[in-house]
Tab-separated table of C-alpha atoms in Angstrom:
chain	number	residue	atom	x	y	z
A	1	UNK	CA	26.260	4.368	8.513
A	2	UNK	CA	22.557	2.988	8.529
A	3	UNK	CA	19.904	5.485	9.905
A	4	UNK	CA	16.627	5.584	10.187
A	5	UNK	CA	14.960	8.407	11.857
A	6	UNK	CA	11.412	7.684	13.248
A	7	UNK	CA	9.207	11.360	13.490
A	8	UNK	CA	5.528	12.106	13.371
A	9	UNK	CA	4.049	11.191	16.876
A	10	UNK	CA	2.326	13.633	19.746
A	11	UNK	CA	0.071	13.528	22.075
A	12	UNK	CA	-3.179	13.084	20.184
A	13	UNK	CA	-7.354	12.701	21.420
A	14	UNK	CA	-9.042	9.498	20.900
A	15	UNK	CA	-10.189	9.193	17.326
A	16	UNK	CA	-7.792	11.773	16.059
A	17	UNK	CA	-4.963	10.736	13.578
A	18	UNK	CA	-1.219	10.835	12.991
A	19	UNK	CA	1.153	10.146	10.393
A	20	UNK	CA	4.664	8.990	11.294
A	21	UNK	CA	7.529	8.880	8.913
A	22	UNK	CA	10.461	7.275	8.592
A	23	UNK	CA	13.764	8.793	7.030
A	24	UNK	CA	15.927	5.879	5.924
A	25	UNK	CA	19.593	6.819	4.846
A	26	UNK	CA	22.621	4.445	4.674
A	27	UNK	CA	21.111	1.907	2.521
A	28	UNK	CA	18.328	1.467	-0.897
A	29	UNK	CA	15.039	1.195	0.842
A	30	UNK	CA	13.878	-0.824	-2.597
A	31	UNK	CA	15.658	-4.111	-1.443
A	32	UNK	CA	14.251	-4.137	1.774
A	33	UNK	CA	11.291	-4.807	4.054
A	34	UNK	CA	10.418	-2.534	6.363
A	35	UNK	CA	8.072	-2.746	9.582
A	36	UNK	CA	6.386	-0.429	12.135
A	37	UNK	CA	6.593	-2.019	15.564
A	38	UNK	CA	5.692	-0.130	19.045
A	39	UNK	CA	6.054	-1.121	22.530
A	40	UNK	CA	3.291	0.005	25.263
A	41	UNK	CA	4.052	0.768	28.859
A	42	UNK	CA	4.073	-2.407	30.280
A	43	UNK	CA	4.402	-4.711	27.614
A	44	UNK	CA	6.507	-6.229	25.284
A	45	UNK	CA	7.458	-4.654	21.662
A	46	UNK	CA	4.996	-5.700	19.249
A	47	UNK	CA	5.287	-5.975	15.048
A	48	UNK	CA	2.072	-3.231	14.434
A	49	UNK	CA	2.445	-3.694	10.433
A	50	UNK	CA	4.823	-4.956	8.399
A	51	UNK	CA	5.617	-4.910	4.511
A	52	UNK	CA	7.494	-8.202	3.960
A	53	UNK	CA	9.234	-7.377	0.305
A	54	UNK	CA	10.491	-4.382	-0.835
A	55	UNK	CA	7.523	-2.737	-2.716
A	56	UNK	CA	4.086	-3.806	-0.759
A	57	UNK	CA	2.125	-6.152	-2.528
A	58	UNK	CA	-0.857	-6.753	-1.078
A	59	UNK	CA	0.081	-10.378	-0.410
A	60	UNK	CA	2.877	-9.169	1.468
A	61	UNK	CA	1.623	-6.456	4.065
A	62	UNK	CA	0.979	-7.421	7.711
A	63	UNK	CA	-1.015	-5.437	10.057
A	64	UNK	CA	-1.873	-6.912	13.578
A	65	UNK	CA	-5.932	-7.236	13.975
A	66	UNK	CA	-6.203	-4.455	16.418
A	67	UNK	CA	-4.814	-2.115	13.787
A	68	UNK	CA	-6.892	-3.554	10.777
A	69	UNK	CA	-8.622	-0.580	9.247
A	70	UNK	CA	-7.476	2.535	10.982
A	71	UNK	CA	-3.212	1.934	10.149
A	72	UNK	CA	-2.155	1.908	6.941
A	73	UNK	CA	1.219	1.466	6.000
A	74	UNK	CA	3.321	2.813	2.610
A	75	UNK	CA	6.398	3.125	1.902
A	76	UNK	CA	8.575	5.934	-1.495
A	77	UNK	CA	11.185	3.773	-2.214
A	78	UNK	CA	12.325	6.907	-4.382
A	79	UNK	CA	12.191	9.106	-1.340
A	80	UNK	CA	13.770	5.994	1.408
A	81	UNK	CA	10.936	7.126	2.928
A	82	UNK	CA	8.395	4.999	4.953
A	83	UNK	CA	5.139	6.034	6.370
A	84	UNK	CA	1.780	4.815	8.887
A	85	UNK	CA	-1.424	6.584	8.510
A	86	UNK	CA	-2.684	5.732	11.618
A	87	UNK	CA	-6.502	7.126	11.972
A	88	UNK	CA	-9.089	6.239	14.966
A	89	UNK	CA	-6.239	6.347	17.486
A	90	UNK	CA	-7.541	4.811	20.533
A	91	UNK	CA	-5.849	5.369	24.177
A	92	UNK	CA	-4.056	1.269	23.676
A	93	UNK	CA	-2.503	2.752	20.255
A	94	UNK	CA	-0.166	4.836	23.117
A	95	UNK	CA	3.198	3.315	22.859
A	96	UNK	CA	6.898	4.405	21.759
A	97	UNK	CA	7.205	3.047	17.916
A	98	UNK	CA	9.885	2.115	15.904
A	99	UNK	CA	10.598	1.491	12.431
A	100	UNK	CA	12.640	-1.098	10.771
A	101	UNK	CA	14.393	-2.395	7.966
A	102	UNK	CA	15.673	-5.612	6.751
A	103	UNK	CA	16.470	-7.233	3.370
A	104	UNK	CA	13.847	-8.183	1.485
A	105	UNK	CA	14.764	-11.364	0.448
A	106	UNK	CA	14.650	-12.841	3.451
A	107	UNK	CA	10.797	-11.939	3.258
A	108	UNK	CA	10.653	-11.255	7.309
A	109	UNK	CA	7.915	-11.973	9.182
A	110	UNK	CA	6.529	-9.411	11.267
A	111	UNK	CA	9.015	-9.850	14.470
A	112	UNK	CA	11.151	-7.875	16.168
A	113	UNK	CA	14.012	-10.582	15.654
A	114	UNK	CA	13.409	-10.370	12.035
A	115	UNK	CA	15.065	-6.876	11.134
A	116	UNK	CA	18.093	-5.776	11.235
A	117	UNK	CA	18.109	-2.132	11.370
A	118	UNK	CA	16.062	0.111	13.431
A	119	UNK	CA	15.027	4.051	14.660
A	120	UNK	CA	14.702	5.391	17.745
A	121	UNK	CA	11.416	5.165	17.660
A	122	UNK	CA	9.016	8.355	18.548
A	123	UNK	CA	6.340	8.622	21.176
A	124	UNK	CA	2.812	8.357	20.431
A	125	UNK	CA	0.013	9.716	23.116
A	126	UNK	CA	-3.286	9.009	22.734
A	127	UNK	CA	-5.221	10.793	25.288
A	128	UNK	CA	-9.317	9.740	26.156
């Protein structure tokens, strides 16, 4: 069975930082893409960053503008592990997110109908 487990968020002040991880188990994290995606009260899931093979050239990461330069995303193929560094949270950053996988040589865009596999998701709280 495919897993991922999503862990890592809290309730957090403005400008403070978390770093979610993602467990992967069930498949080799090294052929696929994987994605952070969150969905805010009120609105409709969103793709937050995205690395579209399965290693994270530079070419190939994604992160929506509102995110540029506080999230960072990596990913330890070695450990199926997946992370985002997510500094300067601001009260919008509040949402549930998810991770995601899907293969890697489909090079996915950044969209929730472009992975296959998917976490929980875990709650992130950022208080002003």
């Amino acid at each position: 069975e495919v897993q991922l487990q999503a862990s890592g968020g809290g309730l957090v002040q403005a400008g403070g930082s978390l770093r979610l991880s993602c467990a992967v188990s069930g498949l080799n994290l090294d052929r696929y893409a994987v994605g952070w995606f969150r969905q805010a009260p009120g609105k409709e899931q969103e793709g937050v960053s995205c690395i579209s093979d399965s290693t994270g050239s530079e070419d190939n990461i994604f992160y929506k503008d509102s995110v540029k330069g506080r999230f960072t995303i990596s990913r330890d193929n070695a450990k199926n592990t997946m992370y985002l560094r997510m500094n300067n949270l601001k009260p919008e950053d509040t949402a549930v997110y998810h991770c995601a996988a899907s293969p890697a040589r489909y090079r996915p865009r950044c969209g929730r109908l472009y992975f296959q596999f998917w976490g929980q998701g875990t709650q992130v709280t950022v208080s002003s």
